[in-house]
mmCIF file of C-alpha atoms in Angstrom:
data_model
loop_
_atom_site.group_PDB
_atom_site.id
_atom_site.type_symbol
_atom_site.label_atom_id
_atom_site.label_comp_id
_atom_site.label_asym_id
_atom_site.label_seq_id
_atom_site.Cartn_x
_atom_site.Cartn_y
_atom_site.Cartn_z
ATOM 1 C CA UNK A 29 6.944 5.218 12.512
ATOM 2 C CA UNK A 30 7.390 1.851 11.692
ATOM 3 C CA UNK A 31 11.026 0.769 10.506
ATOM 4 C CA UNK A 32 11.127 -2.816 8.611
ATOM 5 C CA UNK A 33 13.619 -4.792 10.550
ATOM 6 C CA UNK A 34 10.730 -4.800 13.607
ATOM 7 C CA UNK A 35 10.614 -1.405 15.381
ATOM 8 C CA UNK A 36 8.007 0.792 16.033
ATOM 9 C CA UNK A 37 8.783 4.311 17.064
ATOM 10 C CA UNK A 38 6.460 7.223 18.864
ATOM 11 C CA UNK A 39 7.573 10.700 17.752
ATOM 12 C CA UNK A 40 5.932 13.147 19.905
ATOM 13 C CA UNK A 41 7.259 16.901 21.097
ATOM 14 C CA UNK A 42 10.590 15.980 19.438
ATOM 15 C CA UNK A 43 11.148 12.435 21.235
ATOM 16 C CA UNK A 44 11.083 9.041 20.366
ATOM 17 C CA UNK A 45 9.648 5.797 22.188
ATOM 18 C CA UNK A 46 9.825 2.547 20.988
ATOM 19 C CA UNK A 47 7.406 0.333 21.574
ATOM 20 C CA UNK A 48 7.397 -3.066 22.723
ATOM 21 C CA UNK A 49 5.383 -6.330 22.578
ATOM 22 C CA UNK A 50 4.998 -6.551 18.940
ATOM 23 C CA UNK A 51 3.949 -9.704 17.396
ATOM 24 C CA UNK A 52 6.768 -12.051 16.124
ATOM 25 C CA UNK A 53 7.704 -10.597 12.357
ATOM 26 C CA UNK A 54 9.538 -12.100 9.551
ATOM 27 C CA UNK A 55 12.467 -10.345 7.863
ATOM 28 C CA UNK A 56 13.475 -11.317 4.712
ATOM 29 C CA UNK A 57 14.096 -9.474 2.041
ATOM 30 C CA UNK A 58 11.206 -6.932 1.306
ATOM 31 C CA UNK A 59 9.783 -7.908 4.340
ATOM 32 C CA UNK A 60 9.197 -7.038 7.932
ATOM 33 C CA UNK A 61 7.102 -4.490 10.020
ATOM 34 C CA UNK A 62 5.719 -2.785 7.357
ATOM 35 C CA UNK A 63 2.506 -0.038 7.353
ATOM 36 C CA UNK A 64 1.053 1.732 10.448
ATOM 37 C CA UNK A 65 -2.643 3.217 10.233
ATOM 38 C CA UNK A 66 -5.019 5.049 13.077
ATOM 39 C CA UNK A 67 -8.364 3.907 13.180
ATOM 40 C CA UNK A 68 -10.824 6.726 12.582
ATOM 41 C CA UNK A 69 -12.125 7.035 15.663
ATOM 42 C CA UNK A 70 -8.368 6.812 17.073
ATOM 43 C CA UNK A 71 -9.623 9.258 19.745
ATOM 44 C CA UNK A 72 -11.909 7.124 21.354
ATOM 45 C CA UNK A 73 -11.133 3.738 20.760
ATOM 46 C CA UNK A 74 -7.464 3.708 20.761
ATOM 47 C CA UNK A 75 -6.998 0.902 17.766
ATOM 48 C CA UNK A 76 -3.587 1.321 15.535
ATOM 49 C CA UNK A 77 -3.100 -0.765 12.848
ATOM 50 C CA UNK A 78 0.009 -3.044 11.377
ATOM 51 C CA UNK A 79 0.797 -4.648 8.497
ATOM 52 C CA UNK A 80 4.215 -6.873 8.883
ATOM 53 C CA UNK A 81 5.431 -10.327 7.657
ATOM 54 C CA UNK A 82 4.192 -13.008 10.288
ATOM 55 C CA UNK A 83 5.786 -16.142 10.206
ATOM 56 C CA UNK A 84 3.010 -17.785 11.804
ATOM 57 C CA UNK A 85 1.086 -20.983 9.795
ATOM 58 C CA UNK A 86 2.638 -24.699 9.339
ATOM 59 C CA UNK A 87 4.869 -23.741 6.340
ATOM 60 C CA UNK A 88 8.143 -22.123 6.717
ATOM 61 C CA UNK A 89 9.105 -18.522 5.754
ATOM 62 C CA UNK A 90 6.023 -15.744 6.072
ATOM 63 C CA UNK A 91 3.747 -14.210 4.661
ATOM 64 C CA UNK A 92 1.601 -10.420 4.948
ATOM 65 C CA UNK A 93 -0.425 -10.431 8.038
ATOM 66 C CA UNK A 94 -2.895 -7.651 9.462
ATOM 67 C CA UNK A 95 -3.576 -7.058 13.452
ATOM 68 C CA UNK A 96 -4.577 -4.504 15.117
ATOM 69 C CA UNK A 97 -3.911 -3.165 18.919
ATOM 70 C CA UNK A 98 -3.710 -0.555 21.556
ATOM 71 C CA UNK A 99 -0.739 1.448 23.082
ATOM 72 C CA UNK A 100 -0.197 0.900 26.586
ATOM 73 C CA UNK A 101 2.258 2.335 29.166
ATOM 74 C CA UNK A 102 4.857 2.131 25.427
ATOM 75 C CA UNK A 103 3.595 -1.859 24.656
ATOM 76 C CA UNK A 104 1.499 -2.656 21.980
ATOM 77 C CA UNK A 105 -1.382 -4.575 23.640
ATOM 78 C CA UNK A 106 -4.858 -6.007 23.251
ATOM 79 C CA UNK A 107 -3.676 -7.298 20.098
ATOM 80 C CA UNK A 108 -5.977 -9.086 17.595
ATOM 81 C CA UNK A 109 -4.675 -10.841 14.424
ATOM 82 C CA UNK A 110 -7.040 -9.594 11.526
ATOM 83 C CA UNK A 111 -6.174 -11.687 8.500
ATOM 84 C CA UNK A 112 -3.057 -13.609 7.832
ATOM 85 C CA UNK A 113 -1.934 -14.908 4.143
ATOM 86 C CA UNK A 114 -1.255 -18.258 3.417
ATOM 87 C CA UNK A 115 0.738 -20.264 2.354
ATOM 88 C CA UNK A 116 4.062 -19.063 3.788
ATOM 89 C CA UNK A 117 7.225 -18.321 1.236
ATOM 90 C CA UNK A 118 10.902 -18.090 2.114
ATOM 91 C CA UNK A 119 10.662 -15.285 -1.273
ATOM 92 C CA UNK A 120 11.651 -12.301 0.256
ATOM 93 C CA UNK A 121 9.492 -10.149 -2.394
ATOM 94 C CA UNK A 122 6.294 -8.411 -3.049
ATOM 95 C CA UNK A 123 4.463 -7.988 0.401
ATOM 96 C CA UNK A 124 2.194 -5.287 -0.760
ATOM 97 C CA UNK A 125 1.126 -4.115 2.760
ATOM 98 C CA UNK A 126 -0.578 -0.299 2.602
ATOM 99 C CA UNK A 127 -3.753 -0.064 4.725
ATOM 100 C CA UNK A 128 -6.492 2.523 4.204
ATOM 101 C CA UNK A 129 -9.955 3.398 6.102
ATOM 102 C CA UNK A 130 -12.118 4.563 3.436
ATOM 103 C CA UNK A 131 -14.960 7.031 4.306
ATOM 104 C CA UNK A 132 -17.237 3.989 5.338
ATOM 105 C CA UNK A 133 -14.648 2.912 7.694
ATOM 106 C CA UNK A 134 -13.650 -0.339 5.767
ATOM 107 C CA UNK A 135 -10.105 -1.503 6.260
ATOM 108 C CA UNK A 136 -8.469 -2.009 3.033
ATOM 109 C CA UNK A 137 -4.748 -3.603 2.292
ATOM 110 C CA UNK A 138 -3.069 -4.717 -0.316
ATOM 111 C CA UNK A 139 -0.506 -7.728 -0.043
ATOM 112 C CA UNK A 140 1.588 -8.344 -3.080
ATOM 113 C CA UNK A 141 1.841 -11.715 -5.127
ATOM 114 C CA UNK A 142 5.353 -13.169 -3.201
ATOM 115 C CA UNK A 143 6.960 -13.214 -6.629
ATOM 116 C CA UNK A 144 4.550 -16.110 -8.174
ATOM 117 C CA UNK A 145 3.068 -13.887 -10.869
ATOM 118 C CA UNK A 146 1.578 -17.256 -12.522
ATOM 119 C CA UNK A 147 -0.307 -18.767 -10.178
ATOM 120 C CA UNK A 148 -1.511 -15.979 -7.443
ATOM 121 C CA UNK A 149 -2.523 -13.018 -8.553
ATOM 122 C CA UNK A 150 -5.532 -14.209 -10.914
ATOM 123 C CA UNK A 151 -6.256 -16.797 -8.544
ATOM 124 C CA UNK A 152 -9.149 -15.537 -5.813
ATOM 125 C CA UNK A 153 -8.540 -19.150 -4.466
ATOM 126 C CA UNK A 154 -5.249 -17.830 -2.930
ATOM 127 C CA UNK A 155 -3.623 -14.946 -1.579
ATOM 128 C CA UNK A 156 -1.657 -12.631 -3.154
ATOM 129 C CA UNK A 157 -1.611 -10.097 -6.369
ATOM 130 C CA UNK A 158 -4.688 -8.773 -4.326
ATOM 131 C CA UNK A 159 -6.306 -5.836 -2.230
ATOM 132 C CA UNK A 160 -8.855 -7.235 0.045
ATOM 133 C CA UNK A 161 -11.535 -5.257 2.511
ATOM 134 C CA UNK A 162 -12.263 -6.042 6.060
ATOM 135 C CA UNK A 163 -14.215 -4.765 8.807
ATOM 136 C CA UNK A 164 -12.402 -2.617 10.619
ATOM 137 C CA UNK A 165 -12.466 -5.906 13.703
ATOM 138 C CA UNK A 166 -11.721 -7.966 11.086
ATOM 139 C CA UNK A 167 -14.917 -9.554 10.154
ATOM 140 C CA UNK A 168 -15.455 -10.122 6.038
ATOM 141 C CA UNK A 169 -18.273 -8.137 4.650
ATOM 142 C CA UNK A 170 -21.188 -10.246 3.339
ATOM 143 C CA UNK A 171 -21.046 -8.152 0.186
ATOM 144 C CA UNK A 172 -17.319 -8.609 -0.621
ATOM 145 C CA UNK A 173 -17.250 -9.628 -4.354
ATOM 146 C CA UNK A 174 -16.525 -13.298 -3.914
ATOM 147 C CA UNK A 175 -17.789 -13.844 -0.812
ATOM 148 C CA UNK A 176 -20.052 -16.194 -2.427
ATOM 149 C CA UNK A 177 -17.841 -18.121 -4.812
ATOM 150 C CA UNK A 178 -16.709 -21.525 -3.618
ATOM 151 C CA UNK A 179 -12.941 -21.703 -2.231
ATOM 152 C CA UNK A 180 -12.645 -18.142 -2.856
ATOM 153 C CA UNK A 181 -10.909 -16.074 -0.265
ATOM 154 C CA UNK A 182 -13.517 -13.763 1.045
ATOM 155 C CA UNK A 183 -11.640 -10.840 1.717
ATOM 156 C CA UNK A 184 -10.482 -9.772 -1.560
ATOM 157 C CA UNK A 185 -11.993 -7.007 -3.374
ATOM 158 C CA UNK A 186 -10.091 -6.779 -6.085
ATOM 159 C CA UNK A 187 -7.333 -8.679 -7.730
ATOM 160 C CA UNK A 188 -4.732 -8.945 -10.817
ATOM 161 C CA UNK A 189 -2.430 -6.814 -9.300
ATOM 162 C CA UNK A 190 1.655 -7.331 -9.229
ATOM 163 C CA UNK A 191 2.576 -5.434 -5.682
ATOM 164 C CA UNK A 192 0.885 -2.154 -4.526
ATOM 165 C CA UNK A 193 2.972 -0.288 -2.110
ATOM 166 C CA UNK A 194 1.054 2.570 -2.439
ATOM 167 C CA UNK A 195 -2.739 2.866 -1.121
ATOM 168 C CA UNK A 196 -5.291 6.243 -0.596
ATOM 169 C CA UNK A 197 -8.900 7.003 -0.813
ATOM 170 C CA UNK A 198 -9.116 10.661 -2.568
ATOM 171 C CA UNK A 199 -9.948 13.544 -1.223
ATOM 172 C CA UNK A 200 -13.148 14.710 -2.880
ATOM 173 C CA UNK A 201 -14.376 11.368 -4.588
ATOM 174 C CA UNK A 202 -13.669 8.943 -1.685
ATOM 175 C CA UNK A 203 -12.328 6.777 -4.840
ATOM 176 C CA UNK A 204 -9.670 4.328 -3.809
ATOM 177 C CA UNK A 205 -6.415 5.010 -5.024
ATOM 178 C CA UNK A 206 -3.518 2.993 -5.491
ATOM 179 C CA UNK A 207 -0.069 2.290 -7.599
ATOM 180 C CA UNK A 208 1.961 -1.307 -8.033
ATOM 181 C CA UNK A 209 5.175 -1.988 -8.917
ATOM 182 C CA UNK A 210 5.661 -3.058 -12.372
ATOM 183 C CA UNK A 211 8.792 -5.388 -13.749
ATOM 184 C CA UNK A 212 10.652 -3.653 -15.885
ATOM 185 C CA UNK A 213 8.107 -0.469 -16.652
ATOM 186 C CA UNK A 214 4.835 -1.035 -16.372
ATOM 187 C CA UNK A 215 4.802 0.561 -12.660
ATOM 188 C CA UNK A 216 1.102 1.744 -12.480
ATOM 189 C CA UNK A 217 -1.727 3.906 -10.957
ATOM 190 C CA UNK A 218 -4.883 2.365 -10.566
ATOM 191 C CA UNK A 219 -8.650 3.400 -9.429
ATOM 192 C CA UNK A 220 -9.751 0.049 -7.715
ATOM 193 C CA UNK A 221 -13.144 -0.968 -7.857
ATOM 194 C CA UNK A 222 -15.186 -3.706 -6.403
ATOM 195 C CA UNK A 223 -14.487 -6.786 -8.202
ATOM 196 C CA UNK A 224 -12.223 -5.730 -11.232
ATOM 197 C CA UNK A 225 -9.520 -7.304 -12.283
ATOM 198 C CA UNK A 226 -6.368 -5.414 -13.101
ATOM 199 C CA UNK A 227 -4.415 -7.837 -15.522
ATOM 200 C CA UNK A 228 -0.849 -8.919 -13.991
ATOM 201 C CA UNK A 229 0.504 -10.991 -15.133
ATOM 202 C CA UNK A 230 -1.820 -11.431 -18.418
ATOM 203 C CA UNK A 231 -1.675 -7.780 -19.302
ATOM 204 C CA UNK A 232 1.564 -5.374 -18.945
ATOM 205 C CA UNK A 233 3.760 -2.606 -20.140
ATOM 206 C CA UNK A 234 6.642 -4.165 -18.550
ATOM 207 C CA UNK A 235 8.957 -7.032 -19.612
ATOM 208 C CA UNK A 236 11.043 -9.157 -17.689
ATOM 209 C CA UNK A 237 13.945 -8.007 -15.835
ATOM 210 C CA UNK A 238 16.231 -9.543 -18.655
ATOM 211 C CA UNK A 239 14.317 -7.752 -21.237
ATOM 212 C CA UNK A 240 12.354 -10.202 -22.487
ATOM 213 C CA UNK A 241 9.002 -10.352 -23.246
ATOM 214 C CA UNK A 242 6.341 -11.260 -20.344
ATOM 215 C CA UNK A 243 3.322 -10.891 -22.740
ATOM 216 C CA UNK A 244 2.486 -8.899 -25.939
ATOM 217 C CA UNK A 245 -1.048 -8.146 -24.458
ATOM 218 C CA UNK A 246 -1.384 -4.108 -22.494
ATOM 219 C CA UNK A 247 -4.992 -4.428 -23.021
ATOM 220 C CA UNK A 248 -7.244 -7.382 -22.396
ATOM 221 C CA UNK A 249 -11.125 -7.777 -22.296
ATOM 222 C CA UNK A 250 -12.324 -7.889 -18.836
ATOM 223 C CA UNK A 251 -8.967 -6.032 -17.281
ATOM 224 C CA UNK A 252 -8.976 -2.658 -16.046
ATOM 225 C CA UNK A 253 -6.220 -0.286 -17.565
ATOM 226 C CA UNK A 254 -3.956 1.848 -15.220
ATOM 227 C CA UNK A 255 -4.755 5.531 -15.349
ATOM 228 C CA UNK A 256 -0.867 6.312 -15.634
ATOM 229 C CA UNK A 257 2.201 4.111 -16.131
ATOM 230 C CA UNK A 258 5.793 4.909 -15.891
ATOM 231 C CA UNK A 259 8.348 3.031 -18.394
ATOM 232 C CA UNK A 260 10.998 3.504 -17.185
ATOM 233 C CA UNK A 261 9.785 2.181 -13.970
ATOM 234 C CA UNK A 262 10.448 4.412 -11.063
ATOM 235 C CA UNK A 263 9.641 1.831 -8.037
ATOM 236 C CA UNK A 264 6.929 3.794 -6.580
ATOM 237 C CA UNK A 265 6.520 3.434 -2.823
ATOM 238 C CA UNK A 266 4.246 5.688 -0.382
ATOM 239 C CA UNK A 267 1.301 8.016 -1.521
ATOM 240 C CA UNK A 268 -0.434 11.017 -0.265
ATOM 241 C CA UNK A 269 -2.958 13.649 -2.020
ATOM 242 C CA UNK A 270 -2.589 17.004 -0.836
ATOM 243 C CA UNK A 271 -5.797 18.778 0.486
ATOM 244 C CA UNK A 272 -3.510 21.495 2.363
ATOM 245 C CA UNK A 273 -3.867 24.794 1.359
ATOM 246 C CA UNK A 274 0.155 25.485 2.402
ATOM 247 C CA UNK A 275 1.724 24.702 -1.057
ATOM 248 C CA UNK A 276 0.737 27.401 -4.135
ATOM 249 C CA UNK A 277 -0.391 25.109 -6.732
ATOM 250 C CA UNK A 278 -0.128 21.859 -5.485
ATOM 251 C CA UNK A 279 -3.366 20.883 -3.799
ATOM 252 C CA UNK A 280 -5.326 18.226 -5.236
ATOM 253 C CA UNK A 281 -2.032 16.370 -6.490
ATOM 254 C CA UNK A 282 -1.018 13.277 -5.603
ATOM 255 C CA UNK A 283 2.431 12.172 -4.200
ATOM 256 C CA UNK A 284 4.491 9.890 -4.840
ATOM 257 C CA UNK A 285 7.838 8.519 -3.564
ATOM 258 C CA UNK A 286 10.364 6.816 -5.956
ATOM 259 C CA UNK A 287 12.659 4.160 -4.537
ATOM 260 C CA UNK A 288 14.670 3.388 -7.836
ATOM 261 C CA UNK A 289 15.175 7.297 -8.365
ATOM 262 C CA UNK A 290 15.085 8.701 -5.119
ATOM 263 C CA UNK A 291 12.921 11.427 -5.326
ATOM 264 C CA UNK A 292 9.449 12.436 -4.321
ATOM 265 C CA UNK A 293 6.856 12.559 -7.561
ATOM 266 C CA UNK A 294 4.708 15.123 -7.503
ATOM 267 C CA UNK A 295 1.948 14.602 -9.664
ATOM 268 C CA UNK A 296 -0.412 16.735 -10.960
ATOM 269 C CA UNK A 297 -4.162 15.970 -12.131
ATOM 270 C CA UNK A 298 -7.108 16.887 -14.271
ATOM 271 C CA UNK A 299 -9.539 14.615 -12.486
ATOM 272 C CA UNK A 300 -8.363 11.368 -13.408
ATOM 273 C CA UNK A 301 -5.630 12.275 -16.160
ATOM 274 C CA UNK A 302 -2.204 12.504 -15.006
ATOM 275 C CA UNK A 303 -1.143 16.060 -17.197
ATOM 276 C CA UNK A 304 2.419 16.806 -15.445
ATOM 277 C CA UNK A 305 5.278 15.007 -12.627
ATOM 278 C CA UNK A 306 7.264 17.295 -11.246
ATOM 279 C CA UNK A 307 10.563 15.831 -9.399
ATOM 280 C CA UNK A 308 11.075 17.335 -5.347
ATOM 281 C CA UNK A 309 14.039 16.158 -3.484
ATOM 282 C CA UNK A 310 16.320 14.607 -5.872
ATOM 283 C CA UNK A 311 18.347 12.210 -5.027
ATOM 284 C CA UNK A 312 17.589 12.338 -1.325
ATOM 285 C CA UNK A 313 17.324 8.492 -1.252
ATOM 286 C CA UNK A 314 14.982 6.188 -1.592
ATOM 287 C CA UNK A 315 11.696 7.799 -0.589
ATOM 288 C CA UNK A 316 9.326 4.762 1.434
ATOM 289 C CA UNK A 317 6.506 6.741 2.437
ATOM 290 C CA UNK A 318 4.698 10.121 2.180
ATOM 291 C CA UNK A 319 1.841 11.596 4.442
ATOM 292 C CA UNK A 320 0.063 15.269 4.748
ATOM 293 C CA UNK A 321 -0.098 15.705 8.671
ATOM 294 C CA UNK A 322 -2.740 16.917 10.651
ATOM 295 C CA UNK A 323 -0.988 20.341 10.265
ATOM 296 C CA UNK A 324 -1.162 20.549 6.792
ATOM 297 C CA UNK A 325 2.468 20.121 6.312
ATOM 298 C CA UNK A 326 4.167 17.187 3.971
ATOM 299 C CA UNK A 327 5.910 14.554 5.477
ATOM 300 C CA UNK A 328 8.449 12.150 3.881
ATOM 301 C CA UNK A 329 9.570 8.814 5.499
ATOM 302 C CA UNK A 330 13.644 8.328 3.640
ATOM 303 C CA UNK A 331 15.624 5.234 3.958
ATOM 304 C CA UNK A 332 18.694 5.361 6.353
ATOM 305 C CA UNK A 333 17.651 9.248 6.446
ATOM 306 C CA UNK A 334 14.174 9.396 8.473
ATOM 307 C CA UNK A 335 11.321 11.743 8.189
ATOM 308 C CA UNK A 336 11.523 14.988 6.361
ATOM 309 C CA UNK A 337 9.178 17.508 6.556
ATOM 310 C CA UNK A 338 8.401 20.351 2.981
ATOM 311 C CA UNK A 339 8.682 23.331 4.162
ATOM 312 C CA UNK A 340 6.425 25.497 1.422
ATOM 313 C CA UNK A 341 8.516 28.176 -0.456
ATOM 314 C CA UNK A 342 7.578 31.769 1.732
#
């Protein structure tokens, strides 16, 4: 469990142990110790994954940073710094920071565009607005999509996106999943694919937190559309699809938490077609995260709550 202002917590057999010897971590705003992922061979190699805000670099403030390391004796050792996005910012928005394994084992995480929608996130010069693919030690693979462009940062794999806080591969496809906050509307679900670019700030079905008009373009050439969009936004945060056979009805959905709303989405699907969103724990708070356990049961990170766990109806 990872909790933003720097902790990271073991839950095992009903106790807790934090652990110690994290890397230095920015908090500001947004940011802090953010994602937690097992490698998939956790079993034998031991690797866990962060994503936080690392301060490190010559500029002041931070900026979304990837390293992996081992738990030892309740310390967080052998630690390797994987990728780390430049420059730093003082803004104390859009991180991104999900990680996902896909089936091939590459590392995939998302890191949001830091609030400079006009010069980052269609720029594969710089970081940010992006989702990028490593190795899962951190090396960039040769067939990246820009790994041959001049300047380029290497790592991405896709780009055009505003600040995806939510990151899965599906079930049955092995299709990489993910959903962004919008401004105001214009929150999205998106299929990512190598290369494509998915439009913020050019195209949106948001405005401007004051109302006004960002663009009058939803659709451009060249720009992927979302599958599903929410207006009014909903501040979607944490995402899990549901393979367990526990809940009557609900496996092959996909869930979603809402931070502006405080519930927990629960969204069905005709393949790719969002057909109905059913509402579970209203107003519990402001849901951050969502995961299917090894058990089969649903699991429900909640700010200044903790983890819930959906029990199904008997």
């Amino acid at each position: 469990i990872t909790e933003k202002k720097g902790k990271l917590i073991h839950f095992k057999n009903g106790s807790k142990t934090e652990i110690s010897g994290l890397p230095e971590i920015y908090v500001r705003g947004q940011g802090g110790l953010m994602d937690v992922v097992l490698h998939p061979n956790f079993k034998e190699n031991g690797w866990i994954y962060i994503s936080y805000a690392s301060p490190e670099g010559e500029s002041k403030g931070g900026h979304t940073a990837i390293m992996r390391g081992k738990i030892k004796n309740s310390q967080f050792t052998d630690k390797q710094l994987l990728y780390k996005a430049s420059p730093n910012s003082t803004a104390g928005q859009h991180f991104g920071s999900r990680i996902v394994f896909d089936n091939n084992n590459y590392l995939f995480f998302s890191i949001g565009e830091r609030g400079e929608r006009d010069t980052n996130p269609q720029d594969i010069t710089r970081d940010g607005g992006k989702i990028y693919r490593l190795h899962d030690d951190g090396r960039i693979p040769n067939d990246n999509p820009f790994y041959n462009e001049p300047n380029a940062k290497k790592a991405i794999y896709s780009y055009g996106h505003r600040n995806p806080q939510g990151l899965v591969i599906h079930p049955k496809t092995g299709a990489i999943w993910s959903h962004e906050h919008g401004p105001k509307g214009g929150d999205e679900i998106n299929i990512i694919e190598k290369g494509k670019n998915y439009g913020w700030p050019k195209v949106t079905y948001g405005r401007n937190y004051s109302g006004t008009e960002i663009t009058d373009k939803t659709e451009l050439p060249g720009m992927e559309q979302p599958i599903h969009y929410w207006d009014p936004s909903i501040a979607p945060c944490g995402m899990a699809f549901i393979t367990s056979d526990k809940y009557l009805g609900w496996k092959g959905n996909v869930l979603i938490g809402s931070l502006k709303f405080q519930y927990l989405d629960n969204v069905f699907l005709n393949d790719t077609t969002v057909i109905k969103e059913e509402k579970l724990l209203e107003n519990i708070g402001r849901v951050r995260s969502v995961k299917q356990g090894p058990d089969g049961y649903i699991y429900v990170g909640i700010e200044n709550l903790g983890i819930i766990k959906i029990k199904p109806n008997s």
